[in-house]
PDB file of C-alpha atoms and ligand atoms in Angstrom:
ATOM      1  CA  UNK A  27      35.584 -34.759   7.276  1.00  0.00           C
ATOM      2  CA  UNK A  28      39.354 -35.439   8.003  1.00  0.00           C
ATOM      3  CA  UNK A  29      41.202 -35.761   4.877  1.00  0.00           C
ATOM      4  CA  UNK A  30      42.574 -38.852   3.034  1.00  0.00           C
ATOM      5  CA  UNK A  31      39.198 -40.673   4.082  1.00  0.00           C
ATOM      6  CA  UNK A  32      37.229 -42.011   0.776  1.00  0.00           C
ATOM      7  CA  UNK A  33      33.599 -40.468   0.026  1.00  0.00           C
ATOM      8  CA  UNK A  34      30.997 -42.790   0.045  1.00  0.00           C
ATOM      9  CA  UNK A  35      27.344 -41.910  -1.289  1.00  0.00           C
ATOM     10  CA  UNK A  36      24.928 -44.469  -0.014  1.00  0.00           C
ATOM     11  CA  UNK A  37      21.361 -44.234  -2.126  1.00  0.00           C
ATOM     12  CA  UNK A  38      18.135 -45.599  -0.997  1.00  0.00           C
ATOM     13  CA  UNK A  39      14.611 -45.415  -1.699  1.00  0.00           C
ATOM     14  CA  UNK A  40      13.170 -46.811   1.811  1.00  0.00           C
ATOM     15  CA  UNK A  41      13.625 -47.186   5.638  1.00  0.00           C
ATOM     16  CA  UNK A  42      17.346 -47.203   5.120  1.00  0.00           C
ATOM     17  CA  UNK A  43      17.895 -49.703   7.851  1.00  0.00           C
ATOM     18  CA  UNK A  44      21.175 -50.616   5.722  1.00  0.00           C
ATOM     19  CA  UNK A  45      22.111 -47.407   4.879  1.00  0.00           C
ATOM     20  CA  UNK A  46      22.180 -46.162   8.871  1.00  0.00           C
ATOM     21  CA  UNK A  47      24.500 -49.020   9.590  1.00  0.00           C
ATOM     22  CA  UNK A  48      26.594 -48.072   6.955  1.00  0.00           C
ATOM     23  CA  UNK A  49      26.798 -45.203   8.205  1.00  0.00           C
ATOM     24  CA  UNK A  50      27.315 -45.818  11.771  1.00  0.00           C
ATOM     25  CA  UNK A  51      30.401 -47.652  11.281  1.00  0.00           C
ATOM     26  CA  UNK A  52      31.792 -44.977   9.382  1.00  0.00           C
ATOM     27  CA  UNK A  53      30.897 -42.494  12.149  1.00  0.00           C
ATOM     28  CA  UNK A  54      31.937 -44.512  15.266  1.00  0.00           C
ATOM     29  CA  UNK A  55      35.312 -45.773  14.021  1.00  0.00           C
ATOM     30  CA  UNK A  56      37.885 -42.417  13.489  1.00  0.00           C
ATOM     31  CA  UNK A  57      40.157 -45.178  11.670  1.00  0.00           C
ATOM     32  CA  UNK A  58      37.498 -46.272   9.340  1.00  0.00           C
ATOM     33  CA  UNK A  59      38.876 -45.777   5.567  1.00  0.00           C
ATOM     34  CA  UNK A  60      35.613 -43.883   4.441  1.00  0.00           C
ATOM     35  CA  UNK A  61      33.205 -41.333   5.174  1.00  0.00           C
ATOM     36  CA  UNK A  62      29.578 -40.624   4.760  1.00  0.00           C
ATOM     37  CA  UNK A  63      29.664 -37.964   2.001  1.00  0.00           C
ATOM     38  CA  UNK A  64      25.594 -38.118   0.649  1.00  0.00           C
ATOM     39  CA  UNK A  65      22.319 -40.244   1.193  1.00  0.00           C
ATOM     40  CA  UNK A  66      20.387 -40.101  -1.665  1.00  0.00           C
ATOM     41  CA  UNK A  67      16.751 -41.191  -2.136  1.00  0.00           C
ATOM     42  CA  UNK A  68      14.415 -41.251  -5.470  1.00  0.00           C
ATOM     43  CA  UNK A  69      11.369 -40.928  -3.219  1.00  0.00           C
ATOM     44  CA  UNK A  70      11.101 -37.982  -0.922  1.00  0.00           C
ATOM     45  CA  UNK A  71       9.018 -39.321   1.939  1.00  0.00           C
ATOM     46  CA  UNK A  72      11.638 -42.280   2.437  1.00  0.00           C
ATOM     47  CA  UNK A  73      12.157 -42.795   5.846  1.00  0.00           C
ATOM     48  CA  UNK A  74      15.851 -43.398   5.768  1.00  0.00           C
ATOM     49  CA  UNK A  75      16.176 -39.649   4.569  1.00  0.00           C
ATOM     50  CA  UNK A  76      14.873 -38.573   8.201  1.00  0.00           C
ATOM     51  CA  UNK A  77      17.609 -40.869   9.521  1.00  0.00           C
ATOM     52  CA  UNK A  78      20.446 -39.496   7.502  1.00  0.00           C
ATOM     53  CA  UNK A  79      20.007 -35.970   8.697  1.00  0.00           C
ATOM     54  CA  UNK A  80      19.938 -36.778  12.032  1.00  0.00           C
ATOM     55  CA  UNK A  81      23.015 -38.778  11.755  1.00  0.00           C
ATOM     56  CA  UNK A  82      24.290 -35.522  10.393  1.00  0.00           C
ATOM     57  CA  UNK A  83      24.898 -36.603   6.699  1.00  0.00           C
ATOM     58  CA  UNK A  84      23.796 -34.254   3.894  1.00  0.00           C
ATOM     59  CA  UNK A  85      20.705 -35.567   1.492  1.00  0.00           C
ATOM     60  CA  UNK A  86      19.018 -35.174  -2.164  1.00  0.00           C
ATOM     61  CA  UNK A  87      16.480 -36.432  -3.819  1.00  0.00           C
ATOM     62  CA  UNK A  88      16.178 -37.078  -7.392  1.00  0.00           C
ATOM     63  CA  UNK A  89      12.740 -38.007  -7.993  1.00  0.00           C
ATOM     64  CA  UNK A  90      11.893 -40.199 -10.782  1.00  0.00           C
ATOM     65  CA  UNK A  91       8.576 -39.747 -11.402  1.00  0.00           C
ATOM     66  CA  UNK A  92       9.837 -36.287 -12.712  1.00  0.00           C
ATOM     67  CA  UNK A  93      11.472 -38.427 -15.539  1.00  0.00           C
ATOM     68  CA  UNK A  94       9.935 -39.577 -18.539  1.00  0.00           C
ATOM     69  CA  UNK A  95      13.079 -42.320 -19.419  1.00  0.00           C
ATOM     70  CA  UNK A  96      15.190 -44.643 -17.270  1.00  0.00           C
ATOM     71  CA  UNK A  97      18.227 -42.210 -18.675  1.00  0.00           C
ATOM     72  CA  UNK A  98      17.245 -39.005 -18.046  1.00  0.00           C
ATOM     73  CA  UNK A  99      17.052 -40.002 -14.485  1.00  0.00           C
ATOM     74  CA  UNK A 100      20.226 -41.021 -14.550  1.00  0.00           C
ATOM     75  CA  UNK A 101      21.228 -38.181 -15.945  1.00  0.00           C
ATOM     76  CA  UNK A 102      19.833 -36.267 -13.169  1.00  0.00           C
ATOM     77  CA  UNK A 103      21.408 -38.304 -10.377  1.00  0.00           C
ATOM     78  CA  UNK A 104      24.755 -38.457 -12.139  1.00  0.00           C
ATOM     79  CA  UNK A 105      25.237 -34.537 -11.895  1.00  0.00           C
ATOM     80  CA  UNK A 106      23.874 -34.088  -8.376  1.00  0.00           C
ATOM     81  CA  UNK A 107      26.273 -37.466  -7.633  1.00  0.00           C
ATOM     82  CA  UNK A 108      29.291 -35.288  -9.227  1.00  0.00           C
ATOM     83  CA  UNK A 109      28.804 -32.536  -6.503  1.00  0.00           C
ATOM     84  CA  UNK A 110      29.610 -34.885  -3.719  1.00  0.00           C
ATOM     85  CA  UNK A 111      32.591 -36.775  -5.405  1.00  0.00           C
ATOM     86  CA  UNK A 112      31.860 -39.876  -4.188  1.00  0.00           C
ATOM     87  CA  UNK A 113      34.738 -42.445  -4.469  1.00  0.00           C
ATOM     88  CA  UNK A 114      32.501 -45.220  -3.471  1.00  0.00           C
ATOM     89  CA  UNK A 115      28.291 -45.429  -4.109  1.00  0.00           C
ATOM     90  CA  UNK A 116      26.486 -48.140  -1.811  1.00  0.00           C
ATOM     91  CA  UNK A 117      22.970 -48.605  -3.049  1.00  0.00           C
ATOM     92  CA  UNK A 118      20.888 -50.051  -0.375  1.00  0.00           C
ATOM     93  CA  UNK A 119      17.887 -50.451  -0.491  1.00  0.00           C
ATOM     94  CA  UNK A 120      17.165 -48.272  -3.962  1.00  0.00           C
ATOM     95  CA  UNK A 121      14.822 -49.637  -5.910  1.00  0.00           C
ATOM     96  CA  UNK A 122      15.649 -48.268  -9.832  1.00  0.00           C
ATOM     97  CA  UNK A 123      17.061 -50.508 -12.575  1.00  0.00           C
ATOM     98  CA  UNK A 124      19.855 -48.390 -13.544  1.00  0.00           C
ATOM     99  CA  UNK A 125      21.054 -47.961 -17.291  1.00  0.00           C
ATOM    100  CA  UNK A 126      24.556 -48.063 -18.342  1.00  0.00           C
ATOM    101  CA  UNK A 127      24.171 -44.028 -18.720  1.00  0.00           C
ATOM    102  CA  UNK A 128      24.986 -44.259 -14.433  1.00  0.00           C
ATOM    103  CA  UNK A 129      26.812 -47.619 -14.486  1.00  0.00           C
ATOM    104  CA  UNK A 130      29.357 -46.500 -16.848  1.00  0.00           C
ATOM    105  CA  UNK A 131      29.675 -43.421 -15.315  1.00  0.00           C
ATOM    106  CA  UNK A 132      31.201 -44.974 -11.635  1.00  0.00           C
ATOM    107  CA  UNK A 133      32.333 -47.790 -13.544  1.00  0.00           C
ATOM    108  CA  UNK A 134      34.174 -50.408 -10.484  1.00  0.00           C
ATOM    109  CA  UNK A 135      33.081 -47.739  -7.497  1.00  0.00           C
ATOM    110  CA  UNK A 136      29.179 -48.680  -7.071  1.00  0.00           C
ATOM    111  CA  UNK A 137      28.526 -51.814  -4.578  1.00  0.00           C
ATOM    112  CA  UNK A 138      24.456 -53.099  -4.086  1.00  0.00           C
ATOM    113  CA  UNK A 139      23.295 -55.432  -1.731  1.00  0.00           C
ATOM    114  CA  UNK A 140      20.501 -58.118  -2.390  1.00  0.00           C
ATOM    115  CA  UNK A 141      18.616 -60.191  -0.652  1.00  0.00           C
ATOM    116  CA  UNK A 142      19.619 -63.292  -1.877  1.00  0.00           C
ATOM    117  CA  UNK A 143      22.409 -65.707  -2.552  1.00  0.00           C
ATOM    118  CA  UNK A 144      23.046 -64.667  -6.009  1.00  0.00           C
ATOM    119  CA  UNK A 145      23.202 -65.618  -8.804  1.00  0.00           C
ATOM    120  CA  UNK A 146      19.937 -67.194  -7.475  1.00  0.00           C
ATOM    121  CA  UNK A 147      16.547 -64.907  -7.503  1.00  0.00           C
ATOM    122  CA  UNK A 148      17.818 -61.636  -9.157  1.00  0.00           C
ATOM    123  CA  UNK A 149      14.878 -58.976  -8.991  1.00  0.00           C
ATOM    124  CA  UNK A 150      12.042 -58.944  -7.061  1.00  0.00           C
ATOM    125  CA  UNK A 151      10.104 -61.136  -4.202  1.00  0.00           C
ATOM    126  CA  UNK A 152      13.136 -62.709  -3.153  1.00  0.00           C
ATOM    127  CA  UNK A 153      12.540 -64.639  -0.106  1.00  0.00           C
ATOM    128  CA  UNK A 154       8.997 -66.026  -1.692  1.00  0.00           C
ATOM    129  CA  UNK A 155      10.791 -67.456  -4.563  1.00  0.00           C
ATOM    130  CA  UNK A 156      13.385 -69.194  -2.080  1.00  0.00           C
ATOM    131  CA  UNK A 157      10.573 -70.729   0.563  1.00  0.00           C
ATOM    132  CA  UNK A 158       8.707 -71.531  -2.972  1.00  0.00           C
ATOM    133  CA  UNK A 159      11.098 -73.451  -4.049  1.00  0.00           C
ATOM    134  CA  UNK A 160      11.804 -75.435  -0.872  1.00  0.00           C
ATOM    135  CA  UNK A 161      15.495 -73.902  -0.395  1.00  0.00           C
ATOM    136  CA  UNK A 162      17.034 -75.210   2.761  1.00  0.00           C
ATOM    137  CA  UNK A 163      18.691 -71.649   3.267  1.00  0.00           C
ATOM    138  CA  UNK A 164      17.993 -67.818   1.915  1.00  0.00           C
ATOM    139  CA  UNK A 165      20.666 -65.192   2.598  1.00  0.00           C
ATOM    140  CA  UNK A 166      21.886 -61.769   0.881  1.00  0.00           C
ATOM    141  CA  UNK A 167      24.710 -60.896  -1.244  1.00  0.00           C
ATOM    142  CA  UNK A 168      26.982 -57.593  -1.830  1.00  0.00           C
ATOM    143  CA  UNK A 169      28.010 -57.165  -5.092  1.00  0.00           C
ATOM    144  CA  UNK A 170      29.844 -54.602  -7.744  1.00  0.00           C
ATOM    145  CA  UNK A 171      27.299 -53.344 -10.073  1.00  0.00           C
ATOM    146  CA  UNK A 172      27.610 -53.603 -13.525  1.00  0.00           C
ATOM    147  CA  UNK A 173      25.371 -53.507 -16.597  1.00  0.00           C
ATOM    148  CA  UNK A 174      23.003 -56.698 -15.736  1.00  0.00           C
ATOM    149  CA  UNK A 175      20.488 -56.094 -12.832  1.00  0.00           C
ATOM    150  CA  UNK A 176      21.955 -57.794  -9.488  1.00  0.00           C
ATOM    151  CA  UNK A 177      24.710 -58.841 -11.715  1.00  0.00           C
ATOM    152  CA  UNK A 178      28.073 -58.127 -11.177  1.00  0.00           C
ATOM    153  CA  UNK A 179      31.442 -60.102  -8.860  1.00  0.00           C
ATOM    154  CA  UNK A 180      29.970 -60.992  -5.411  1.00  0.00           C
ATOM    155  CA  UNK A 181      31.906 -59.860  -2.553  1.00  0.00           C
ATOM    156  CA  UNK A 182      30.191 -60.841   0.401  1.00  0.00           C
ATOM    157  CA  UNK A 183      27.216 -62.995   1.203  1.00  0.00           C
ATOM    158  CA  UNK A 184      25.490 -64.216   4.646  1.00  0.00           C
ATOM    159  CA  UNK A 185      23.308 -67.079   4.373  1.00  0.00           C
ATOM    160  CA  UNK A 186      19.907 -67.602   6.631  1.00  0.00           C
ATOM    161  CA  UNK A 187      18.452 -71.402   6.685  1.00  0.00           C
ATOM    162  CA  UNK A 188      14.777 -71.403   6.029  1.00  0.00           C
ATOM    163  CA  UNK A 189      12.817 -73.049   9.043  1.00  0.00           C
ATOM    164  CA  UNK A 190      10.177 -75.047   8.331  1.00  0.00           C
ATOM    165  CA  UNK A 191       6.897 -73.235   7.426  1.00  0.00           C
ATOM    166  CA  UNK A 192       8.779 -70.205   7.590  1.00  0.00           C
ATOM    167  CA  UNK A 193       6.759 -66.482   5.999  1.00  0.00           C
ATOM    168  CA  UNK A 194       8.263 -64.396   3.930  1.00  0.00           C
ATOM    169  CA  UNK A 195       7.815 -61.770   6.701  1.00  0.00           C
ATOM    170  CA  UNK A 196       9.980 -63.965   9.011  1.00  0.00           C
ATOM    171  CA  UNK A 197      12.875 -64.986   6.595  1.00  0.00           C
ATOM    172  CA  UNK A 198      13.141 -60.944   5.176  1.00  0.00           C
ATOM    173  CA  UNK A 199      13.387 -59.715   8.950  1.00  0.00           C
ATOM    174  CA  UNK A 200      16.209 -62.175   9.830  1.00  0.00           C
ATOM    175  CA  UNK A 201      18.297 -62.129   6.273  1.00  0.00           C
ATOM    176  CA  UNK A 202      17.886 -58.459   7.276  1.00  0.00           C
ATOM    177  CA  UNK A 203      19.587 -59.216  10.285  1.00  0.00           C
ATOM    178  CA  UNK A 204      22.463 -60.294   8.469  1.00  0.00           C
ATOM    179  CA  UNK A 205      22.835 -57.516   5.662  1.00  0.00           C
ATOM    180  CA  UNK A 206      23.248 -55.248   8.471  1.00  0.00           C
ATOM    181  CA  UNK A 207      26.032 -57.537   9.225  1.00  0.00           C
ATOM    182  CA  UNK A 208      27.061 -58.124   5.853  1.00  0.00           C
ATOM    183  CA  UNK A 209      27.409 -54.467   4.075  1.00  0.00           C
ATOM    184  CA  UNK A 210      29.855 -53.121   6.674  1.00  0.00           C
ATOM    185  CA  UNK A 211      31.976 -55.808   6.366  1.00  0.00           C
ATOM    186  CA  UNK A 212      32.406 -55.722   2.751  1.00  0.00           C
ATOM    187  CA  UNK A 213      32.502 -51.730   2.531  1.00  0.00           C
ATOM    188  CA  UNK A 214      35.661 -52.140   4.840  1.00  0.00           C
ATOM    189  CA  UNK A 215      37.097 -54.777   2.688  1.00  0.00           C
ATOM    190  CA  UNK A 216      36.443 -53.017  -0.565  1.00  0.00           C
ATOM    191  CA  UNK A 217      37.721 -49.571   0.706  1.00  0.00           C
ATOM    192  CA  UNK A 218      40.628 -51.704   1.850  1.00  0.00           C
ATOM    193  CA  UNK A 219      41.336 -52.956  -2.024  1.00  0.00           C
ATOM    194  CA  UNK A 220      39.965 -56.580  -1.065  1.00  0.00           C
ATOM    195  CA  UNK A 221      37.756 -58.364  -3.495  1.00  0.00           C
ATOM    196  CA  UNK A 222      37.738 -61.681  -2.243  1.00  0.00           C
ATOM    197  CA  UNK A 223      34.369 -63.330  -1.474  1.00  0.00           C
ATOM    198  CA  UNK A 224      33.651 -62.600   2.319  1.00  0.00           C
ATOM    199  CA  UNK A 225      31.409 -65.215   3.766  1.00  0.00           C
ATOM    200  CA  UNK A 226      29.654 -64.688   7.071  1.00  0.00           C
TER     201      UNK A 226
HETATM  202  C1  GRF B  30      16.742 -54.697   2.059  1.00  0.00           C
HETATM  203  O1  GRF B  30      16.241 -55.999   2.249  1.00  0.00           O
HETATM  204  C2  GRF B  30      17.517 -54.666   0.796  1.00  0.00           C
HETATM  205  O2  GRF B  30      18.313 -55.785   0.591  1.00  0.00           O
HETATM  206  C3  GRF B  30      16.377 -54.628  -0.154  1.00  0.00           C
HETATM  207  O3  GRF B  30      15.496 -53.685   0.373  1.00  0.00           O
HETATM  208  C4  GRF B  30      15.621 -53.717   1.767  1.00  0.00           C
HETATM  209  C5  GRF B  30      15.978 -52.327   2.182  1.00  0.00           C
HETATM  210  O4  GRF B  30      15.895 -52.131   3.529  1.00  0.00           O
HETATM  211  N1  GRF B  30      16.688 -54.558  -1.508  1.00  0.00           N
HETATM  212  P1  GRF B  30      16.428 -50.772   4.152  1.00  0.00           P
HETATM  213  O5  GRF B  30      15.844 -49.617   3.372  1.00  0.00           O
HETATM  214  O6  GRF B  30      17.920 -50.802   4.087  1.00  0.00           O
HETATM  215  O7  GRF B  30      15.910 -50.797   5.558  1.00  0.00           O
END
């Protein structure tokens, strides 16, 4: 890794369709400010883990089910997170509510993106919740992480309009579309010292 370039950790627990674009644009651009340091993934069968080594990028898992408290976990993943030195941690995709035991460890350095426009439809089921509620658009957001779940300054969001009788199946593959557009962006901005709201 050439020197001067920040560490990034990028944790998932899935496909890590966000994670490899991440990624990529680190890889393909020699002037890019960061690097891939570390994919990380709580469940060992996630796909994304497959995709990480053959993009050349070193991988752990921490396995929760190993754990009997949210802390402990963290715990875990805050010492095997040390080894790497990450300057930056993108969760994408990683599906554990965190305790302040990891969020006040990397206080200002961890980014998540959700698939929504927050603050609306924290959690789970978002794109249900939107068409449920007759939304005239859906999108996803990048955000600092801090104590509250999908809390935290937004940095970046992409919006989607819902279509009429649209499926959740629909709306999550094309806001998908868009957070491959959307956590790039706002990893280059925030390695860059920008925290102004991107919009796409
Ligand atoms: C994305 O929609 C992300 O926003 C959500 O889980 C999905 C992860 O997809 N929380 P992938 O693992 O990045 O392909």
């Amino acid at each position: 890794m050439k020197a001067g370039k920040k560490r990034v950790a990028i944790l998932i627990s899935g496909g890590g369709s966000n994670m490899v674009t991440l990624a990529q644009d680190m890889l393909g651009d020699p002037s890019h400010a960061g690097a891939p340091v570390l994919v990380l993934s709580n469940i060992a069968t996630a796909g994304g883990l497959e995709k990480a080594r053959d993009l050349g990028i070193p991988t752990e898992i921490v396995d929760h089910k190993a754990h009997d408290t949210r802390e402990t976990f963290d715990t875990e993943l805050n010492a095997i997170l040390r080894q790497y030195a990450p300057d930056v941690i993108c969760l994408a995709g990683f599906m554990r509510i965190l305790t302040p035991v990891f969020v006040d460890a990397w206080d200002g350095k961890v980014l998540n993106i959700h698939p929504s426009l927050l603050p609306k439809y924290k959690g789970l089921n978002t794109h249900a919740r939107a068409i449920e509620a007759g939304d005239s658009e859906a999108g996803c957001s990048v955000h600092r992480v801090t104590a509250g779940l999908d809390d935290g300054p937004v940095l970046g969001q992409a919006r989607v309009p819902i279509q009429m009788n649209d499926t959740t199946d629909g709306l999550a593959k094309r806001v998908l579309v868009q957070e491959h557009r959307l956590y790039p962006a706002v990893l280059r901005r925030f390695l860059a010292g920008e925290n102004g709201l991107l919009r796409l």
